mmCIF file of C-alpha atoms in Angstrom:
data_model
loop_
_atom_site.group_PDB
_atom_site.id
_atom_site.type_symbol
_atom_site.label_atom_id
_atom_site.label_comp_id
_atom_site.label_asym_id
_atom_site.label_seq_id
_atom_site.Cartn_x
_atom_site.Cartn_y
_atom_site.Cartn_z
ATOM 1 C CA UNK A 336 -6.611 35.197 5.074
ATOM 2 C CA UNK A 337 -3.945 37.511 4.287
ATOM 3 C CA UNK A 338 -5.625 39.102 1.158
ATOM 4 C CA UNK A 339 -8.830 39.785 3.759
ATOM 5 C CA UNK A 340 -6.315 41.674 6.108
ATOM 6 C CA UNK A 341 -4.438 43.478 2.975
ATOM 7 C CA UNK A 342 -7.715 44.570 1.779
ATOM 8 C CA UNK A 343 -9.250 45.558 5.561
ATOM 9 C CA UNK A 344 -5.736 47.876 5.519
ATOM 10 C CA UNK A 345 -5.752 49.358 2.820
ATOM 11 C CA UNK A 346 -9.858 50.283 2.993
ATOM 12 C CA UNK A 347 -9.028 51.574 6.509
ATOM 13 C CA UNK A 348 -5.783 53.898 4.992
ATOM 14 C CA UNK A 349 -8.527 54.935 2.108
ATOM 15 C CA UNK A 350 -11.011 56.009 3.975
ATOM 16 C CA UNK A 351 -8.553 57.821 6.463
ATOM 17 C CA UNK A 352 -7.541 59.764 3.217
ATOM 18 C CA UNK A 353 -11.535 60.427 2.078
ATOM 19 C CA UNK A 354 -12.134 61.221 5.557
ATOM 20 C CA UNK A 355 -9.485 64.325 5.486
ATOM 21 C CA UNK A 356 -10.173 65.276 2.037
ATOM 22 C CA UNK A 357 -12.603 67.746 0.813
ATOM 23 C CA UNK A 358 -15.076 64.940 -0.973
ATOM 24 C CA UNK A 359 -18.947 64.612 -0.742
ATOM 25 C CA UNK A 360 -21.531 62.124 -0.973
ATOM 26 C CA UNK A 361 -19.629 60.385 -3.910
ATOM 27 C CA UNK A 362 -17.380 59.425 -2.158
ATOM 28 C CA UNK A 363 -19.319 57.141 -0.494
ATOM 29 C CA UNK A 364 -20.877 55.755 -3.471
ATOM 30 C CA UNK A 365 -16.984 55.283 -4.699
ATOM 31 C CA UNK A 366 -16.261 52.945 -1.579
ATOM 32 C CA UNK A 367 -19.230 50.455 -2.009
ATOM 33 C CA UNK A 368 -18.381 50.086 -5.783
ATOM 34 C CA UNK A 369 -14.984 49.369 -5.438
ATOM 35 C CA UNK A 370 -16.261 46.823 -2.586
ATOM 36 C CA UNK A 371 -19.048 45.194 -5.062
ATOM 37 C CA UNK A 372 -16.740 45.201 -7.831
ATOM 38 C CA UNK A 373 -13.681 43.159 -5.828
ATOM 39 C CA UNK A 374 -16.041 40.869 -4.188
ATOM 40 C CA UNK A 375 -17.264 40.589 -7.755
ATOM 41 C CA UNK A 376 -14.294 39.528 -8.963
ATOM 42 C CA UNK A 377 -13.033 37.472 -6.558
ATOM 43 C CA UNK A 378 -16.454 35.539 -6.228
ATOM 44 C CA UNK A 379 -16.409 35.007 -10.400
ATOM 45 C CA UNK A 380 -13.110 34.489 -10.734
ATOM 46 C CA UNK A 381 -12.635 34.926 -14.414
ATOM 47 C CA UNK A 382 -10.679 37.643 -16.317
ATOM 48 C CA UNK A 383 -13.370 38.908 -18.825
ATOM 49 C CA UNK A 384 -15.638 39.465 -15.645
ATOM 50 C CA UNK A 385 -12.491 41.292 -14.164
ATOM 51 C CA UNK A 386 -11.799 42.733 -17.535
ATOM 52 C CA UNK A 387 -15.340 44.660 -17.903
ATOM 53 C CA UNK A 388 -15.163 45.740 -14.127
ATOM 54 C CA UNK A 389 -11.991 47.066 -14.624
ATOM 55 C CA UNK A 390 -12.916 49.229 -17.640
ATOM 56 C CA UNK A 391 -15.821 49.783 -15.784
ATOM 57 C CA UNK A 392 -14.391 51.230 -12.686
ATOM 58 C CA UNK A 393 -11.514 53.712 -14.663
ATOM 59 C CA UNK A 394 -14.589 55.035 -17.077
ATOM 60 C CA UNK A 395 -16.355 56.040 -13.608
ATOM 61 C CA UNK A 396 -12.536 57.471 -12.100
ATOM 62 C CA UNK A 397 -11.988 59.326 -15.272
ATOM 63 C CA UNK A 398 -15.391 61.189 -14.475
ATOM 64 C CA UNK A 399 -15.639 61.275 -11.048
ATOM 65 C CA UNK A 400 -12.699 61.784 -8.939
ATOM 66 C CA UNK A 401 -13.817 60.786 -6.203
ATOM 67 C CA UNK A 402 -13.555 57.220 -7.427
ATOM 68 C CA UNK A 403 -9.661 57.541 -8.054
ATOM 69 C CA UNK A 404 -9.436 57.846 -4.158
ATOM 70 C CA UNK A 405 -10.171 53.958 -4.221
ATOM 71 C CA UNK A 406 -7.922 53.061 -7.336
ATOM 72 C CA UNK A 407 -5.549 51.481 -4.785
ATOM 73 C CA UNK A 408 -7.678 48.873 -3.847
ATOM 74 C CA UNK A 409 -8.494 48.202 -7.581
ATOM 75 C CA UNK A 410 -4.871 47.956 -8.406
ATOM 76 C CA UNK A 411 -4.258 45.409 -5.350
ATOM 77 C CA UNK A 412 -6.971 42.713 -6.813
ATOM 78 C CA UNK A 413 -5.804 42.864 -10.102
ATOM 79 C CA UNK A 414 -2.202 42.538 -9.237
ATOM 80 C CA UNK A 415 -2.973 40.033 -6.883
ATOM 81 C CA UNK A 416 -4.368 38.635 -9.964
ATOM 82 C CA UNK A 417 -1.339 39.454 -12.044
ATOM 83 C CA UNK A 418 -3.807 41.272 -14.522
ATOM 84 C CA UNK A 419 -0.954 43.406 -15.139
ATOM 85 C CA UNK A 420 -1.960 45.181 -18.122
ATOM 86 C CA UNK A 421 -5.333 46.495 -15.796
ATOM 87 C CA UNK A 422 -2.833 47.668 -13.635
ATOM 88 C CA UNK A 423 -1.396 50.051 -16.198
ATOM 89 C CA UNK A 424 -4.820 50.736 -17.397
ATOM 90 C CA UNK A 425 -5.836 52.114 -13.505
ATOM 91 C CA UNK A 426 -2.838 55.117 -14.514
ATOM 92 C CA UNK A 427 -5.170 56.679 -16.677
ATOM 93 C CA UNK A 428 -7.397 58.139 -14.469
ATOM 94 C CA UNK A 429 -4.358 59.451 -12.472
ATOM 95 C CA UNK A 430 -2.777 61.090 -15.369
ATOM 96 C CA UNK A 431 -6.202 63.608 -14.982
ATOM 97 C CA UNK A 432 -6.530 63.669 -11.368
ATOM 98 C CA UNK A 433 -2.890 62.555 -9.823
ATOM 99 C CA UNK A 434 -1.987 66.159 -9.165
ATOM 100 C CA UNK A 435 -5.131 66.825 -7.218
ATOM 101 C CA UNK A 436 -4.364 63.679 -5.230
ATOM 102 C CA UNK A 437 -1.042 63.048 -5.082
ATOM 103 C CA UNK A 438 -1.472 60.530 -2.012
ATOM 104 C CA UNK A 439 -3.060 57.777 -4.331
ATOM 105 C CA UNK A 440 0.317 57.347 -5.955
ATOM 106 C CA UNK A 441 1.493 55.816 -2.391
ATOM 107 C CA UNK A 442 -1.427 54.336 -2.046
ATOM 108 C CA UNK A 443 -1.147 52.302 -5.365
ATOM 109 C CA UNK A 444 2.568 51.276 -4.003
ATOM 110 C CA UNK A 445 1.586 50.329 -0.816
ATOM 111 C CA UNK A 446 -1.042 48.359 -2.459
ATOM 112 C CA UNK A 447 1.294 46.920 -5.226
ATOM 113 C CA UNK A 448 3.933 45.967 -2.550
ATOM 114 C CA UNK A 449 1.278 44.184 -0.229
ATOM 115 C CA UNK A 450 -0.170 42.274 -2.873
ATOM 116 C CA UNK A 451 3.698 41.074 -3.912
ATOM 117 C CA UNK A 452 4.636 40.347 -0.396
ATOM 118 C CA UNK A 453 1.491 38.556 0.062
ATOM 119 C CA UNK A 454 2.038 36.526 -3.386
ATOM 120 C CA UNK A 455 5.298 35.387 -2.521
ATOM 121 C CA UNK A 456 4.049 34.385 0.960
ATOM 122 C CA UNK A 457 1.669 31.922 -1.148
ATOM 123 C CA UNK A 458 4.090 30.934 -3.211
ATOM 124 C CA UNK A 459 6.774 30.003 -0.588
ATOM 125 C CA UNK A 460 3.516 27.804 1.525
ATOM 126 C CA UNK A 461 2.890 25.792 -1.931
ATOM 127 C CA UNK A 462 6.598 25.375 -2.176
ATOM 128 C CA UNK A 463 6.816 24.372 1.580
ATOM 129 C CA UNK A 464 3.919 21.929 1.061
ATOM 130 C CA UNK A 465 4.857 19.911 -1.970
ATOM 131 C CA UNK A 466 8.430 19.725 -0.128
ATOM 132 C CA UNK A 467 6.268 18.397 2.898
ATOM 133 C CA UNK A 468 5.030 16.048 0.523
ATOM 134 C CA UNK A 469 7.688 14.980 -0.988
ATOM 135 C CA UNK A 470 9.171 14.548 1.844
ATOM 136 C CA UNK A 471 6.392 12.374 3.463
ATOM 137 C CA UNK A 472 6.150 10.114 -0.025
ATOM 138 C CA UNK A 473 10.211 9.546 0.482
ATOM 139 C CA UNK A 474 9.486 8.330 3.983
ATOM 140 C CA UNK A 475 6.705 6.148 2.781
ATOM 141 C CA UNK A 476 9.175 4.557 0.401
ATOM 142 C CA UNK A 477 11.699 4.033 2.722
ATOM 143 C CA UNK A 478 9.354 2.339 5.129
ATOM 144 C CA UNK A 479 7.900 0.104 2.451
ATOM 145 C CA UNK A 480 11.574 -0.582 1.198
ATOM 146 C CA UNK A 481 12.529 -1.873 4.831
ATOM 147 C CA UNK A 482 9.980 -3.585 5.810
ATOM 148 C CA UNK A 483 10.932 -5.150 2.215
ATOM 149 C CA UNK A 484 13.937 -5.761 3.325
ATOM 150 C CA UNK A 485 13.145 -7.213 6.636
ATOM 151 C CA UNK A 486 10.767 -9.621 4.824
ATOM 152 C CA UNK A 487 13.507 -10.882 2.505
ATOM 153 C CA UNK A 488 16.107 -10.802 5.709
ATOM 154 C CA UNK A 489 13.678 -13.332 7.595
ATOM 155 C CA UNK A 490 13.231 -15.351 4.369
ATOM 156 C CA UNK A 491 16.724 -16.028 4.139
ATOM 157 C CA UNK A 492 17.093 -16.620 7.705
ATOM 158 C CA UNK A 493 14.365 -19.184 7.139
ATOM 159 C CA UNK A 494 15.914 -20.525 4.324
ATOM 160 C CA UNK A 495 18.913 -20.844 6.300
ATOM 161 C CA UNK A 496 17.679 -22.541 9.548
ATOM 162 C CA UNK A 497 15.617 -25.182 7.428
ATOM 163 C CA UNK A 498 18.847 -25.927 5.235
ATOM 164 C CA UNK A 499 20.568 -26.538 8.407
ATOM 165 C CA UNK A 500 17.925 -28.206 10.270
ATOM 166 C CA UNK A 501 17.952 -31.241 7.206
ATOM 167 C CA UNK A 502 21.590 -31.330 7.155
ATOM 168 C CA UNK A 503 21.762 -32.080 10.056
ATOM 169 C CA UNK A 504 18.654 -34.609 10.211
ATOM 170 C CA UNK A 505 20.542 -36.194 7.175
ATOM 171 C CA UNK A 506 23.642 -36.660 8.928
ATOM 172 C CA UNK A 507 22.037 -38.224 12.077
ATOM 173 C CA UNK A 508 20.524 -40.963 9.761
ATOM 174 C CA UNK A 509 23.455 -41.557 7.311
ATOM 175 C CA UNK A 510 25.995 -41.627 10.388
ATOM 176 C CA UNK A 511 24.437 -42.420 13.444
ATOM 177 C CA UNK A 512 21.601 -44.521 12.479
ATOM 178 C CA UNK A 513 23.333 -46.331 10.213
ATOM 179 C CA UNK A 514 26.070 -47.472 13.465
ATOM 180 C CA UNK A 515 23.349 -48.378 15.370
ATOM 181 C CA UNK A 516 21.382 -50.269 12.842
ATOM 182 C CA UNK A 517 25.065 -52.331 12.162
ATOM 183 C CA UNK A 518 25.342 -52.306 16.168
ATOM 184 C CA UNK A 519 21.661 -53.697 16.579
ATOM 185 C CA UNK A 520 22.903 -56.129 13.734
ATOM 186 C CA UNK A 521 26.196 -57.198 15.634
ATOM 187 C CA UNK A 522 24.091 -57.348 19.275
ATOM 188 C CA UNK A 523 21.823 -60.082 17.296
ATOM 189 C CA UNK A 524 24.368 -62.282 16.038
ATOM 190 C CA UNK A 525 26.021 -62.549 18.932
ATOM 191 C CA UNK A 526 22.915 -63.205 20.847
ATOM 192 C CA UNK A 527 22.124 -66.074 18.827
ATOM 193 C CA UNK A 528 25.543 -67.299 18.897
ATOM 194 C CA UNK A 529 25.998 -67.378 22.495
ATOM 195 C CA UNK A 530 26.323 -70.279 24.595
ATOM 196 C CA UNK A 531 26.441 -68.655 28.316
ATOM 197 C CA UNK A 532 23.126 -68.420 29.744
ATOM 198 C CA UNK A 533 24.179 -65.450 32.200
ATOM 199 C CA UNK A 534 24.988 -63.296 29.190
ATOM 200 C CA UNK A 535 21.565 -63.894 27.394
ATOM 201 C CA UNK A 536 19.572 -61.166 29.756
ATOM 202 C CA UNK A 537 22.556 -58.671 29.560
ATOM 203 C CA UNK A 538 22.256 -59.454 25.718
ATOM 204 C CA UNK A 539 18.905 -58.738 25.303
ATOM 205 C CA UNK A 540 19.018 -56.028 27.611
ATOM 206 C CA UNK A 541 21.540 -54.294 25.249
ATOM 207 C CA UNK A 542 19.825 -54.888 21.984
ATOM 208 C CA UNK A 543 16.737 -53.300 23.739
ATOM 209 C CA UNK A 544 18.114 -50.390 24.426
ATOM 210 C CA UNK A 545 19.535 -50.273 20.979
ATOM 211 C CA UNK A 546 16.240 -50.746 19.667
ATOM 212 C CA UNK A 547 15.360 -47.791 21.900
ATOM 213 C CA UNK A 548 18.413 -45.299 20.771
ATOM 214 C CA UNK A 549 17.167 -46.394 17.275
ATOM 215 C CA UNK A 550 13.671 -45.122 17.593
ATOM 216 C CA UNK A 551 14.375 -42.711 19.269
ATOM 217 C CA UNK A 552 17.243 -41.292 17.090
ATOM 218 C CA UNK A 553 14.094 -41.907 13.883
ATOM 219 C CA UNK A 554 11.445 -39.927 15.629
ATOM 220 C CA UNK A 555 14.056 -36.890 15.793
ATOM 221 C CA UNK A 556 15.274 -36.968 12.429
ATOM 222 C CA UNK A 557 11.586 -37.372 11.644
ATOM 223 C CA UNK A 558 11.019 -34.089 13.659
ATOM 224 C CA UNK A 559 13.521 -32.059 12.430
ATOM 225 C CA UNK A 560 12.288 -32.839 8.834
ATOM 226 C CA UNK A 561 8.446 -31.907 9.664
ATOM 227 C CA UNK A 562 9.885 -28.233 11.549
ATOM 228 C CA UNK A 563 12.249 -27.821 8.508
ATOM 229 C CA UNK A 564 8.992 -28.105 6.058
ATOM 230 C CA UNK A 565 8.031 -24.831 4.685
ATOM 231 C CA UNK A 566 4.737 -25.094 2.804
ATOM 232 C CA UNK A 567 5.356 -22.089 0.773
ATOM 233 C CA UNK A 568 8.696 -23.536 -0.241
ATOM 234 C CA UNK A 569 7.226 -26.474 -1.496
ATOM 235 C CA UNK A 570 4.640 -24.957 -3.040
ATOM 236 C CA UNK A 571 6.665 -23.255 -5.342
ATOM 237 C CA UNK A 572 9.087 -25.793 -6.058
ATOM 238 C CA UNK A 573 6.269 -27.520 -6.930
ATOM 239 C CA UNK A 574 4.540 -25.381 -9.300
ATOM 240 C CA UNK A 575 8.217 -24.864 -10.759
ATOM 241 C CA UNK A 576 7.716 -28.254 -12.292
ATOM 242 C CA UNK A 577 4.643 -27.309 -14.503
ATOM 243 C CA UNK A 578 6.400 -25.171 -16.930
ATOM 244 C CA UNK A 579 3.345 -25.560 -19.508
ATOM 245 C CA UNK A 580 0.739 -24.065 -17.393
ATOM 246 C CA UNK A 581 0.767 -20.420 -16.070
ATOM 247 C CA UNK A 582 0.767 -20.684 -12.208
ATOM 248 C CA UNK A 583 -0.061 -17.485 -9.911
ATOM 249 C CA UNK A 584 0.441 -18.271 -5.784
ATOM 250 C CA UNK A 585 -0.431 -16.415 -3.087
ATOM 251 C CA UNK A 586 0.600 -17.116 0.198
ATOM 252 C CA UNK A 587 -1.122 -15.050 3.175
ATOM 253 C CA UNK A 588 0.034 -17.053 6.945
ATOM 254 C CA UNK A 589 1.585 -15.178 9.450
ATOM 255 C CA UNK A 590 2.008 -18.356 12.233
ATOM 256 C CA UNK A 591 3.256 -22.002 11.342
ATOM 257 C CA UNK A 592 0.975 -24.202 10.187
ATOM 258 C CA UNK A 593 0.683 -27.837 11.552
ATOM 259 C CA UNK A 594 2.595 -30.565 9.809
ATOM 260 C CA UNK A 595 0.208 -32.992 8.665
ATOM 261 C CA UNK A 596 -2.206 -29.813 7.560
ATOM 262 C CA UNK A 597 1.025 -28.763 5.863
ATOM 263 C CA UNK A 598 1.241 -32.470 3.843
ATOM 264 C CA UNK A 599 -2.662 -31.965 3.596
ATOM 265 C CA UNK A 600 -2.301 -28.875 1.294
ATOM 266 C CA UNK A 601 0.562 -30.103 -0.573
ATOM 267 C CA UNK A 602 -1.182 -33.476 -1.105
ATOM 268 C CA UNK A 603 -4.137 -31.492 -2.241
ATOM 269 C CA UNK A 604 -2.333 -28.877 -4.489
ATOM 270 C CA UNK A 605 -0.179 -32.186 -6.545
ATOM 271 C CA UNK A 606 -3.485 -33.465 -7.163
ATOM 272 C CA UNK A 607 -5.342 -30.521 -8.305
ATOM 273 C CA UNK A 608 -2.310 -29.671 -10.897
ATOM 274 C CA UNK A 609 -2.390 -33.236 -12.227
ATOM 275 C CA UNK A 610 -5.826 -32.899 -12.710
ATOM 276 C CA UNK A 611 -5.697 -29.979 -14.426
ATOM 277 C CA UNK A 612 -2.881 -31.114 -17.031
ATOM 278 C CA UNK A 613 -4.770 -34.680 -17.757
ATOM 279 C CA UNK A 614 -8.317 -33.816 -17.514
ATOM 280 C CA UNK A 615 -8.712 -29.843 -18.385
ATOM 281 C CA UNK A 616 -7.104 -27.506 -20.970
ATOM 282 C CA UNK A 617 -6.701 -24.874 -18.331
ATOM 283 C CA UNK A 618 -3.653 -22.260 -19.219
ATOM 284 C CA UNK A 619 -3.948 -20.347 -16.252
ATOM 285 C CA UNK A 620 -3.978 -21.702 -12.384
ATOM 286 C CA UNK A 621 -4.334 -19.521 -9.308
ATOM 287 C CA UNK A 622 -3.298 -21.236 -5.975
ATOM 288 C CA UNK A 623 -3.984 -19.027 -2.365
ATOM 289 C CA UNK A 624 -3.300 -19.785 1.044
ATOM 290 C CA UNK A 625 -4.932 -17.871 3.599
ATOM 291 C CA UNK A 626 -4.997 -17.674 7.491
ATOM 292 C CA UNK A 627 -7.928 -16.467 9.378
ATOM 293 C CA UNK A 628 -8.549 -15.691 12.634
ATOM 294 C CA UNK A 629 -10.582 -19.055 12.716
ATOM 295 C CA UNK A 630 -9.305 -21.248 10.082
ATOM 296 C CA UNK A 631 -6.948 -21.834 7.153
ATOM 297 C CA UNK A 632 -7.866 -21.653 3.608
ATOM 298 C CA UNK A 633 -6.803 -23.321 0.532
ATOM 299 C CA UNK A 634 -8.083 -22.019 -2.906
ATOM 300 C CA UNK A 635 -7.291 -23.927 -5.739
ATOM 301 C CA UNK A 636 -8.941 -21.945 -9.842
ATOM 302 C CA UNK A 637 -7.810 -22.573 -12.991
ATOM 303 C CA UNK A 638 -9.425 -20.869 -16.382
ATOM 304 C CA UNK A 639 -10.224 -24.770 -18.315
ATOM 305 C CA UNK A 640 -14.179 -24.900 -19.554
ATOM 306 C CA UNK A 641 -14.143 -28.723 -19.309
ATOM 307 C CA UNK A 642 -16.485 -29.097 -16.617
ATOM 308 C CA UNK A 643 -15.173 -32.234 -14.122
ATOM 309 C CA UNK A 644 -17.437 -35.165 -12.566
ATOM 310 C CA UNK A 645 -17.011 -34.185 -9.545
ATOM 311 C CA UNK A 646 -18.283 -37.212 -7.885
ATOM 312 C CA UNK A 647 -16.267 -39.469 -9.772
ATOM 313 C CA UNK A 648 -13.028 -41.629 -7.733
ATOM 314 C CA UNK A 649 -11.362 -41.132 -11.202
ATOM 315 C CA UNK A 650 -9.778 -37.932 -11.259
ATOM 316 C CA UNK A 651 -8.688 -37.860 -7.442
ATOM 317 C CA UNK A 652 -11.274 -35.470 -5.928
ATOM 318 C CA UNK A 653 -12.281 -38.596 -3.820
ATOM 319 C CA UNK A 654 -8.869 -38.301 -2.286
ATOM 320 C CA UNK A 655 -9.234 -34.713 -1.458
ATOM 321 C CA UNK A 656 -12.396 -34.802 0.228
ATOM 322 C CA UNK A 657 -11.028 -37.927 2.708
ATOM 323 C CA UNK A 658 -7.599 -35.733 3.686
ATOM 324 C CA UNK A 659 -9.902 -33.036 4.379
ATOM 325 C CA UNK A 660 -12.931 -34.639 6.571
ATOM 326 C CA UNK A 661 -9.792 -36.393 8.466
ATOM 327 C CA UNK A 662 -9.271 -32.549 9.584
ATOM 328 C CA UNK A 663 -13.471 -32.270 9.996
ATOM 329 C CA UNK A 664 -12.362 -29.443 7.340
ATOM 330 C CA UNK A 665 -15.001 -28.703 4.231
ATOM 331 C CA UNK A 666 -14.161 -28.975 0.955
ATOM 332 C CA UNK A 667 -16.320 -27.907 -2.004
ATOM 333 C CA UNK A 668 -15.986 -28.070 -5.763
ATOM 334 C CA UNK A 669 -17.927 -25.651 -8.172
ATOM 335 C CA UNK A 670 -17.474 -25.053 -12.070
ATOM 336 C CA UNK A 671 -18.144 -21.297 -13.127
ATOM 337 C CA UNK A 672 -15.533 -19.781 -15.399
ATOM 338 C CA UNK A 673 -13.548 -22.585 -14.204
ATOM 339 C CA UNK A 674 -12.936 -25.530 -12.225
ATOM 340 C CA UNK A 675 -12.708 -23.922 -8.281
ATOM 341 C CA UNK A 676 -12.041 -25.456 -5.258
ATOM 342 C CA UNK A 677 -12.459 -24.488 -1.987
ATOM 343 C CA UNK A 678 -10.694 -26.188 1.132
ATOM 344 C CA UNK A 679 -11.656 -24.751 4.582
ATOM 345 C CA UNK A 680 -10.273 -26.181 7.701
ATOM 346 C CA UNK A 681 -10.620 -24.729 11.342
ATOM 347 C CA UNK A 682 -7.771 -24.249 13.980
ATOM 348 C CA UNK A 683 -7.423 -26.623 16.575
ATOM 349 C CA UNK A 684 -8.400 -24.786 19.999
#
């Protein structure tokens, strides 16, 4: 846009100059050929096009010089082009005819300067947007890199709260269960060596509620040990034990999944890798977990080309498909490239 206005002032300050100069009809014929020949050049684009206008155009100012009152906006679109050496070319014609004109000499500086200023403008808007863009990539990064970071900070936190959540399951069992298991023991004996018939209901009355503390104290240590389950966790501590096999996992849940679906999948996944090492000669395994909106997903592929009877109790697969009806999940085995299996199991509503 600012070459169109460069071009609109300097035709303007041209004609102004044709207009008060002594010039006829060739003139006119000088303004539309400079006009062809820069719309020429700037619609081709290409420097011998520019080349053979340019020689062009001074052969015609040399004998007409009426065509060296337009030189200025030759010299601006080959600057502009940095055809430099056309720009020293366009001084020939001046050399003959500068005296008689001596106004195209400003003309041509005007022109020169305009085209530099204008370069430099385009110049400092390239440099401007590749800062911009550099700029924008860097923030990119640094998003990416926190939300990295974030990940791993929840992750450890994780890591953290499960660790704690099993110590302290383990120490309820090692310490407090075992002192009421030894004072459920003790309440026994004595109840069977008592004698005094108004201590036997306040006897049994305490072992009961022993019982009761005991059960009780179980089914929270049995809790804490389901919450502190993470599947991923024990996914890959689990694929850490088959060093022989390459093992990719991906694991795609946002939510918590529920406990016995978690033992489902793990159950599932021991299997599958057992199978693979006694009854395929698979090198590569690729395990994904998925969440949908609707259901989870459980993809099991390896890379073996021993094809499986899949409706043999032998190999396990039996076992799979009961875990997985006793979600009403699906569960289907195909062999193409591969041994693949495909667990789908909907959310409880």
């Amino acid at each position: 846009m600012e070459k169109v206005t460069d071009r609109i002032v300097l035709y303007i300050l041209c004609i102004a100059f044709m207009l008060v100069s002594d010039v006829g009809m060739v003139s006119v014929i000088a303004m539309l050929t400079s006009i062809i020949f820069t719309s020429l050049e700037t619609f081709f684009d290409n420097k011998n096009v520019s080349g053979f206008l340019s020689v062009l155009y001074i052969i015609l100012s040399l004998i007409y010089p009426e065509f060296n009152i337009y030189l200025p906006m030759m010299v601006y679109s080959e600057f502009s082009r940095k055809n430099y050496y056309f720009v020293l070319l366009y001084m020939l014609p001046l050399l003959k005819y500068g005296m008689i004109m001596p106004y195209i000499f400003l003309l041509i500086i005007v022109g020169i300067y305009m085209a530099f200023k204008t370069d430099n403008s385009h110049s400092m808007k390239k440099r401007y947007m590749k800062i911009q863009e550099k700029s924008m990539e860097i923030e990119m990064l640094l998003k990416k890199k926190q939300t990295e970071m974030l990940e791993h900070q929840n992750y450890e936190i994780r890591l953290a709260t499960m660790t704690e959540r099993n110590r302290i399951a383990r120490e309820i069992h090692d310490n407090v269960g075992h002192m009421l298991s030894r004072s459920i023991l003790q309440a026994g004996a004595i109840q069977t060596i008592n004698k005094d018939e108004n201590l036997n209901e306040p006897l049994k009355a305490l072992q009961d509620t022993l019982n009761t503390a005991m059960s009780s104290i179980r089914e929270s240590v049995h809790d804490l040990k389901d919450d502190s389950m993470d599947l991923k966790l024990m996914v890959e501590g689990i694929i850490q034990e088959y060093e022989n096999i390459s093992i990719s996992f991906d694991y795609d849940v946002d939510g918590e999944l529920p406990k016995n679906l978690k033992y489902c999948f793990v159950s599932i996944i021991k299997e599958a890798l057992t199978n693979v090492v006694k009854h395929s000669n698979a090198s590569d395994v690729n395990i994904t977990i998925m969440e949908h909106p609707a259901l989870y997903q459980l993809l099991i592929f390896d890379n073996g080309d021993v094809e499986p009877d899949t409706h043999s109790e032998g190999i396990g697969l039996e076992n799979m498909r009961e875990r997985v009806q006793s979600f009403n999940g699906n569960i289907r085995f195909t062999f193409d490239n591969g041994f693949k299996i495909f667990v789908s199991i909907k959310k409880q509503q």
